[in-house]
Amino acid sequence: MPPRVVVIGGGVCGLATAHRLVREGLAVTLLEASDQLGGLGTFFSSRDRWVERFYHCVMPTDAALLALLDEVGLKESVGWRPTRMGMVVDGEHHSFNSALDLLRFRPLRLADRVRFGVVSLLLRRLGEGKDLDGVRTEDWLRGLYGDATWSTLLAPMFGAKFGSAFGDVPALYLWQRLGRERNDSVRGYPAGGYKSVIDALRASIEAGGGEIRTSAPVRRVETSLDRVLVTVAGGDTIEADHAVSTVPLPALRGIADEDLARRLPDVRLRYQGVVNTLFFLRKPLSGHYWAPVLRSGTDFDGIVEMSALTGTEPYDGRHLVYVMRYTDRESALYREDEAVISRRWTEQLLNLHKGLTMEDVDEVRTFKAPFVEPVYPLGYLSRRPAVEVPGTRLLLATTAHVYPNVTSWNSSVELAGSVTDLLLRDARRSPTQENTAWSADSAR
Ligand SMILES: Cc1cc2nc3c(=O)[nH]c(=O)nc-3n(C[C@H](O)[C@H](O)[C@H](O)COP(=O)(O)OP(=O)(O)OC[C@H]3O[C@@H](n4cnc5c(N)ncnc54)[C@H](O)[C@@H]3O)c2cc1C
């Protein structure tokens, strides 16, 4: 008999893990709490179309994700387009794509604009070989760009993800992020949306004999040396040889039994959540795929005009714009009612884009997610929790493990690959009595 594995969480990390394990011949059950697969890449229905709740795109450097898409026959479905970036500062709109745009960028003094251009071109190289994991982002960038550029532009622009803690996050995070983006404006989007990827992974898991259960929140995880017991709401307990948990560590702590809770890594990370509102518009906004919004009287601090990348066909001819703010799940904004946020952010968007009127707004939806991005402390590379939980057959594959990579579908897929390799190695090295025949077979 092949080893039985339970995968907890049906976001991309759980799906990619289950997909790989099923291909290796293991008996996999994937348990997802909500009624949909996809996690942060999940979707909702509008005019009979499936639309992502949170904006998502693929980067040309997303090698692990593209390889997975290839395995499920979707690599060619990714449409690639050069995108453009804008910047809204003090209510004024700027294009931010070329040297000429930078030279015209009045929020910075001319000397700072020139310095900005030169440093930005060299930034990746300037970080090479340095211990950026131990350097605060603020110290690194302030030194290179100067005080004015740091406080006028960089702190609010990149800080959007981590809030006021951004300056304290290791500079390695930003360096890695720039490596992913490689000064390349090309972005990709799968023709059938992210739902097509989720559906293809589901189909592949089920075709390989794996079982997927949605609306199956795990309520308890117990571990011993050679077993993992996973109990789903309603009382059904699955006994497995191994388990992989992809749920954020604070959530796992809430379902671990006492013994497991003691064994979990003692890393108390703060997480940023997100509040994000979508607007289906009857006309385009600015054509900029991404525009940070600084000091412009809005609660949101970024705009993504998705249809600048995807076109309007996926949204029944409408233009799709997301505005967002990353924030702690305990913050006043996060706790606010979705309808109230939708109304206020609609007013703020209309104020910001004077050419836009209420008649141009077809539909508005607000979604939130509590655990999006861990706020990494200095020196996290050496404190990053191991994926193995000592003395158990439980492996962890969460966003807290992908650092220094940026949290993305690509890093989750990469992590799923390494966790799967570890699990297979352990399963072959120490098979249970029932798995001995499988182990001998698979080692051949
Ligand atoms: C606004 C926004 C924009 C983004 N943009 C991009 C982008 O452009 N490109 C990109 O690649 N990435 C992007 N990301 C990041 C990307 O979505 C995440 O990094 C990725 O989805 C993380 O996947 P995951 O499977 O690790 O976690 P998650 O997607 O969080 O999945 C975890 C799953 O576990 C489930 N779960 C939790 N508790 C339990 C339980 N007790 N029992 C069972 N199941 C449980 C959850 O319901 C969830 O489905 C974006 C994210 C956000 C929020």
XYZ file of C-alpha atoms and ligand atoms in Angstrom:
497
model
C 0.000 0.000 0.000
C 1.296 3.490 -0.750
C 1.648 5.899 2.161
C -1.460 7.918 2.990
C -0.916 11.680 3.105
C -3.266 14.419 4.246
C -2.679 17.888 2.786
C -4.264 20.667 4.841
C -5.301 23.713 2.804
C -6.406 23.957 -0.822
C -4.564 27.102 -1.892
C -1.974 26.781 -4.645
C 0.606 25.354 -2.242
C -1.729 22.563 -1.098
C -2.885 21.876 -4.665
C 0.663 21.742 -6.060
C 1.750 19.477 -3.173
C -1.182 17.094 -3.697
C -0.619 17.114 -7.472
C 3.022 16.050 -7.062
C 2.336 13.420 -4.399
C -0.430 11.826 -6.437
C 1.945 11.636 -9.407
C 4.383 9.740 -7.178
C 1.656 7.207 -6.436
C 0.776 8.265 -2.885
C -2.766 8.119 -1.491
C -3.615 11.777 -0.963
C -6.547 13.503 0.716
C -6.648 17.289 0.478
C -8.812 19.158 2.989
C -9.926 22.727 2.299
C -11.911 24.739 4.842
C -13.856 26.945 2.435
C -16.242 25.821 -0.277
C -13.734 26.828 -2.987
C -10.199 25.797 -3.811
C -7.541 28.394 -4.606
C -6.874 30.173 -1.278
C -5.766 33.743 -1.966
C -6.165 33.030 -5.696
C -9.850 32.309 -5.232
C -12.633 33.849 -7.295
C -16.267 34.970 -7.424
C -18.890 35.077 -10.111
C -19.929 38.255 -11.917
C -22.172 38.172 -15.007
C -21.429 34.453 -15.375
C -17.672 35.084 -15.419
C -15.206 33.932 -12.781
C -13.092 36.800 -11.504
C -10.207 36.683 -8.979
C -11.042 38.298 -5.661
C -7.454 39.570 -5.468
C -5.449 40.781 -8.488
C -2.973 38.171 -9.745
C -0.485 38.010 -12.574
C 2.400 35.776 -13.661
C 5.963 37.074 -14.086
C 8.283 35.830 -16.843
C 10.695 34.743 -14.043
C 8.071 32.468 -12.390
C 9.877 29.315 -13.541
C 8.364 26.860 -11.022
C 4.820 28.029 -11.717
C 5.322 27.936 -15.485
C 6.697 24.390 -15.226
C 3.596 23.347 -13.263
C 1.340 25.028 -15.830
C 3.182 23.034 -18.478
C 2.458 19.788 -16.612
C -1.279 20.503 -16.615
C -1.304 21.751 -20.216
C -1.823 25.458 -19.456
C 1.560 27.037 -20.135
C 0.551 28.139 -23.603
C -2.649 29.663 -22.242
C -0.666 32.422 -20.532
C -0.959 35.638 -22.517
C 2.019 38.008 -22.069
C 1.834 41.780 -22.401
C 4.098 44.708 -21.608
C 2.403 46.776 -18.919
C 2.797 50.400 -17.850
C 3.203 51.874 -14.405
C 1.783 55.103 -13.021
C 2.232 56.997 -9.802
C -0.309 59.219 -8.057
C 1.337 61.710 -5.705
C -0.557 64.474 -3.873
C -3.509 63.827 -6.184
C -1.438 64.297 -9.365
C -1.087 61.485 -11.886
C 2.323 60.674 -13.324
C 3.482 58.150 -15.849
C 6.485 56.258 -14.414
C 8.006 54.111 -17.141
C 10.910 55.792 -18.891
C 13.900 58.017 -18.236
C 11.874 60.904 -19.657
C 9.006 60.193 -17.226
C 11.510 60.278 -14.389
C 13.032 63.554 -15.556
C 9.530 65.074 -15.567
C 8.647 63.672 -12.127
C 8.157 66.861 -10.106
C 7.622 65.342 -6.628
C 11.432 64.846 -6.532
C 14.048 67.571 -7.040
C 15.967 67.275 -10.308
C 19.168 66.056 -8.624
C 17.189 63.392 -6.760
C 15.503 62.278 -9.986
C 18.879 61.687 -11.625
C 20.183 59.881 -8.533
C 16.993 57.804 -8.441
C 17.502 56.667 -12.028
C 21.154 55.757 -11.606
C 20.725 53.962 -8.268
C 17.666 52.048 -9.499
C 19.606 50.747 -12.483
C 22.442 49.566 -10.230
C 20.438 48.484 -7.194
C 20.519 44.736 -7.787
C 24.263 44.849 -8.386
C 24.853 47.070 -5.352
C 23.241 44.396 -3.155
C 25.207 41.457 -4.494
C 27.374 39.670 -1.919
C 26.056 41.842 0.944
C 24.356 40.451 4.048
C 21.113 42.271 3.261
C 19.168 39.934 5.565
C 20.734 41.790 8.482
C 20.249 45.300 7.056
C 17.085 47.350 7.549
C 15.474 48.340 4.238
C 15.331 51.951 5.413
C 19.062 52.048 6.218
C 19.963 50.517 2.863
C 17.701 52.658 0.689
C 18.128 55.939 2.590
C 21.882 55.596 2.186
C 21.668 54.955 -1.549
C 18.809 57.222 -2.613
C 19.066 59.991 -0.003
C 16.651 61.190 2.694
C 14.249 63.080 0.433
C 13.643 60.203 -1.983
C 13.265 57.758 0.885
C 10.567 59.753 2.673
C 8.789 61.270 -0.352
C 8.689 58.197 -2.513
C 10.193 54.909 -1.404
C 8.814 54.537 2.111
C 5.195 55.096 1.027
C 5.595 53.261 -2.290
C 7.169 49.983 -1.181
C 5.849 50.384 2.351
C 2.319 49.820 1.072
C 2.735 46.101 1.733
C 4.169 46.253 5.238
C 2.844 49.584 6.498
C 5.030 51.477 8.938
C 7.110 48.325 9.583
C 8.522 48.456 6.033
C 11.729 50.270 7.031
C 12.517 47.463 9.482
C 12.013 44.571 7.047
C 15.325 43.077 5.841
C 16.618 44.757 2.666
C 17.023 41.244 1.253
C 13.254 41.071 0.678
C 13.277 44.092 -1.618
C 16.439 42.927 -3.354
C 14.825 39.570 -4.075
C 11.651 41.248 -5.275
C 13.596 43.389 -7.735
C 15.237 40.190 -8.984
C 11.792 38.699 -9.664
C 10.732 41.819 -11.542
C 14.055 42.307 -13.374
C 13.059 45.762 -14.615
C 10.795 43.909 -17.026
C 7.300 45.312 -17.530
C 5.942 42.143 -19.158
C 3.244 40.371 -17.137
C 1.214 37.254 -17.887
C -2.317 36.058 -17.252
C -3.814 32.617 -17.999
C -6.524 32.815 -20.661
C -9.136 31.127 -18.465
C -8.134 33.109 -15.374
C -6.650 31.593 -12.232
C -9.735 29.403 -11.880
C -8.609 27.466 -14.961
C -5.328 26.652 -13.159
C -7.143 25.620 -9.987
C -9.559 23.440 -11.994
C -6.688 21.809 -13.913
C -4.852 20.969 -10.680
C -8.035 19.562 -9.179
C -8.618 17.429 -12.288
C -5.045 16.133 -12.227
C -5.247 15.197 -8.517
C -8.579 13.434 -8.923
C -7.506 11.644 -12.111
C -4.534 10.264 -10.161
C -6.858 8.864 -7.484
C -6.448 11.712 -4.971
C -9.413 12.837 -2.907
C -10.334 16.518 -2.520
C -12.749 17.674 0.140
C -13.939 21.275 0.257
C -15.999 22.745 3.134
C -13.809 20.506 5.297
C -12.115 22.717 7.902
C -9.536 20.843 9.949
C -10.276 21.271 13.650
C -7.497 19.209 15.200
C -4.105 17.812 14.258
C -2.413 15.220 16.498
C 0.963 13.724 15.779
C 3.046 10.808 17.018
C 6.316 9.366 15.767
C 4.719 7.379 12.940
C 1.182 8.756 12.473
C -0.753 11.967 11.985
C -4.418 12.185 12.988
C -6.392 14.921 11.299
C -9.928 15.650 12.476
C -12.327 17.557 10.251
C -15.303 19.617 11.518
C -18.111 17.172 12.105
C -15.802 14.687 13.801
C -14.398 12.603 10.920
C -10.772 11.660 11.764
C -8.292 10.621 9.070
C -5.264 8.582 10.084
C -2.313 9.257 7.800
C 1.334 8.263 7.487
C 2.297 11.866 6.725
C 0.661 15.275 6.595
C 1.555 18.602 5.013
C 0.052 21.773 6.464
C -0.123 24.842 4.233
C -2.219 26.955 6.603
C -0.609 30.048 8.141
C 1.288 29.208 11.351
C -1.022 31.168 13.715
C -3.996 29.213 12.327
C -2.143 25.894 12.674
C -1.378 26.681 16.317
C -5.122 26.971 16.868
C -5.790 23.405 15.651
C -2.660 21.620 16.928
C -3.031 19.379 19.989
C -0.932 20.301 23.020
C 2.019 18.104 22.168
C 2.189 19.336 18.556
C 1.757 22.969 19.637
C 4.897 22.565 21.783
C 6.836 21.229 18.804
C 5.803 23.942 16.335
C 8.450 26.549 15.558
C 8.553 29.305 18.136
C 8.534 32.081 15.556
C 5.793 34.576 16.344
C 5.442 36.432 13.069
C 3.097 39.329 12.557
C 1.087 39.005 9.320
C -0.296 41.689 7.077
C -3.791 41.086 5.769
C -5.384 42.950 2.890
C -8.533 44.929 2.179
C -9.177 45.093 -1.525
C -12.024 46.564 -3.551
C -12.823 45.786 -7.195
C -14.538 48.112 -9.594
C -16.071 46.982 -12.858
C -16.003 50.169 -14.929
C -17.611 51.130 -18.203
C -14.452 52.913 -19.305
C -10.711 52.542 -18.728
C -9.009 54.334 -15.863
C -5.453 55.268 -16.871
C -4.082 52.244 -18.718
C -1.445 51.805 -15.996
C -1.371 48.235 -14.709
C 0.005 49.361 -11.344
C -0.006 52.779 -9.681
C 0.995 53.452 -6.069
C -1.150 56.215 -4.548
C 0.724 58.504 -2.174
C -0.700 61.295 0.006
C -3.791 61.695 -2.153
C -6.600 61.577 0.410
C -7.405 57.875 -0.053
C -7.366 54.993 2.437
C -6.153 52.693 -0.307
C -2.560 53.077 -1.396
C -2.393 51.286 -4.697
C -4.405 50.759 -7.890
C -4.161 47.792 -10.243
C -5.968 48.195 -13.552
C -6.254 44.518 -14.370
C -7.892 44.964 -17.762
C -4.765 46.831 -18.929
C -3.187 43.343 -18.838
C -6.108 41.033 -19.591
C -8.274 43.148 -21.879
C -11.995 43.499 -21.101
C -13.234 40.197 -22.559
C -12.918 38.254 -19.252
C -15.221 40.823 -17.608
C -17.963 40.903 -20.225
C -16.614 44.048 -21.881
C -16.044 45.954 -18.643
C -12.761 47.318 -17.299
C -11.550 45.841 -14.019
C -9.744 47.909 -11.408
C -8.584 46.780 -7.959
C -7.613 49.193 -5.170
C -6.035 47.846 -2.015
C -4.485 48.438 1.332
C -2.404 45.890 3.204
C -3.203 46.069 6.895
C -3.254 44.115 10.132
C -6.356 41.937 10.576
C -7.017 43.687 13.913
C -6.955 47.194 12.395
C -10.037 49.438 12.341
C -10.079 49.337 8.532
C -9.962 45.541 8.395
C -12.863 45.292 10.845
C -15.019 47.740 8.918
C -18.055 46.506 7.060
C -17.405 45.643 3.370
C -20.340 47.725 2.113
C -19.095 50.814 3.986
C -15.591 50.373 2.539
C -17.037 49.903 -0.958
C -18.976 53.171 -0.719
C -16.107 55.240 0.711
C -13.501 53.863 -1.694
C -15.825 54.496 -4.640
C -16.026 58.168 -3.634
C -12.263 58.290 -3.189
C -11.623 56.725 -6.600
C -13.978 59.231 -8.255
C -12.193 62.085 -6.473
C -8.861 60.823 -7.697
C -9.984 60.309 -11.310
C -12.033 63.396 -12.123
C -13.072 62.027 -15.530
C -14.866 59.134 -13.831
C -18.500 59.472 -12.697
C -20.905 57.227 -10.826
C -22.465 56.252 -14.180
C -19.148 54.700 -15.202
C -19.168 52.353 -12.198
C -21.027 49.137 -12.964
C -20.271 47.004 -9.914
C -18.187 47.282 -6.728
C -17.083 44.425 -4.454
C -14.824 44.389 -1.400
C -12.877 41.339 -0.213
C -10.491 40.849 2.686
C -7.871 38.262 3.599
C -6.345 38.052 7.089
C -2.995 36.334 6.366
C -1.247 37.562 3.231
C 2.327 38.458 4.011
C 4.428 37.756 7.091
C 6.273 40.851 8.347
C 9.811 39.476 8.326
C 12.133 40.508 11.157
C 15.826 41.291 10.622
C 17.975 38.181 10.300
C 14.958 36.024 9.363
C 17.016 33.829 7.042
C 18.584 32.107 10.032
C 15.366 32.170 12.120
C 13.077 30.976 9.333
C 11.244 27.895 10.646
C 12.211 24.495 9.260
C 9.581 22.691 7.218
C 9.995 19.576 9.381
C 8.343 19.468 12.793
C 10.734 17.453 14.968
C 9.476 14.101 16.251
C 6.495 14.069 13.871
C 5.537 13.221 10.315
C 4.062 16.643 9.734
C 5.659 19.027 7.250
C 4.977 22.748 7.017
C 4.679 24.580 3.706
C 3.467 28.116 4.387
C 4.125 31.669 3.287
C 6.434 32.012 6.335
C 8.733 29.490 4.618
C 9.181 31.130 1.219
C 11.393 34.031 2.406
C 13.491 35.600 0.976
C 11.303 34.966 -2.057
C 8.287 37.186 -2.428
C 5.017 35.462 -1.498
C 3.530 34.422 -4.825
C 2.103 31.426 -6.619
C 5.573 30.766 -7.930
C 7.211 30.592 -4.495
C 4.368 28.407 -3.159
C 4.849 25.981 -6.055
C 8.617 25.958 -5.499
C 8.068 25.245 -1.797
C 5.554 22.490 -2.622
C 8.321 20.872 -4.722
C 10.910 20.864 -1.949
C 8.456 19.691 0.730
C 7.290 16.878 -1.543
C 10.896 15.770 -2.094
C 11.464 15.662 1.675
C 8.272 13.712 2.291
C 9.111 11.146 -0.391
C 12.619 10.736 1.000
C 11.237 10.093 4.507
C 8.519 7.777 3.228
C 11.120 5.671 1.399
C 13.631 5.742 4.230
C 11.257 4.768 7.025
C 8.211 3.014 5.597
C 5.534 1.656 7.900
C 4.780 -2.089 7.718
C 1.934 -1.475 5.262
C 4.123 0.735 3.023
C 7.103 -1.605 2.690
C 6.113 -2.989 -0.723
C 5.433 0.542 -2.096
C 8.748 1.766 -0.752
C 10.718 -1.041 -2.404
C 8.804 -0.510 -5.665
C 9.236 3.248 -5.785
C 12.940 3.050 -5.002
C 13.515 1.011 -8.175
C -4.054 41.164 -3.020
C -3.125 40.055 -3.411
C -2.426 40.121 -4.617
C -1.551 39.093 -4.984
N -0.940 39.167 -6.196
C -0.209 38.124 -6.626
C 0.294 38.086 -7.948
O 0.089 39.017 -8.734
N 1.021 36.994 -8.333
C 1.251 35.949 -7.486
O 1.884 34.967 -7.911
N 0.801 35.965 -6.219
C 0.072 37.015 -5.762
N -0.423 37.014 -4.492
C 0.097 36.050 -3.512
C -0.490 34.658 -3.639
O -1.880 34.689 -3.767
C -0.118 33.840 -2.415
O 1.262 33.927 -2.165
C -0.472 32.377 -2.604
O -1.801 32.249 -3.039
C -0.298 31.630 -1.278
O -0.780 30.313 -1.460
P -0.841 29.289 -0.265
O -1.452 28.055 -0.761
O 0.510 29.216 0.370
O -1.768 29.989 0.841
P -3.318 30.329 0.773
O -3.707 30.732 -0.581
O -3.569 31.264 1.904
O -4.022 28.924 1.066
C -4.203 28.412 2.344
C -5.499 27.606 2.316
O -5.678 26.942 3.573
C -7.049 26.952 3.886
N -7.213 26.724 5.316
C -6.945 27.573 6.345
N -7.229 26.976 7.524
C -7.679 25.735 7.228
C -8.134 24.641 8.021
N -8.200 24.698 9.368
N -8.526 23.497 7.387
C -8.478 23.389 6.039
N -8.057 24.409 5.242
C -7.676 25.555 5.829
C -7.494 28.333 3.431
O -8.916 28.384 3.275
C -6.737 28.474 2.115
O -7.476 27.983 1.022
C -1.342 37.999 -4.112
C -2.044 37.923 -2.907
C -2.933 38.919 -2.553
C -3.732 38.803 -1.292
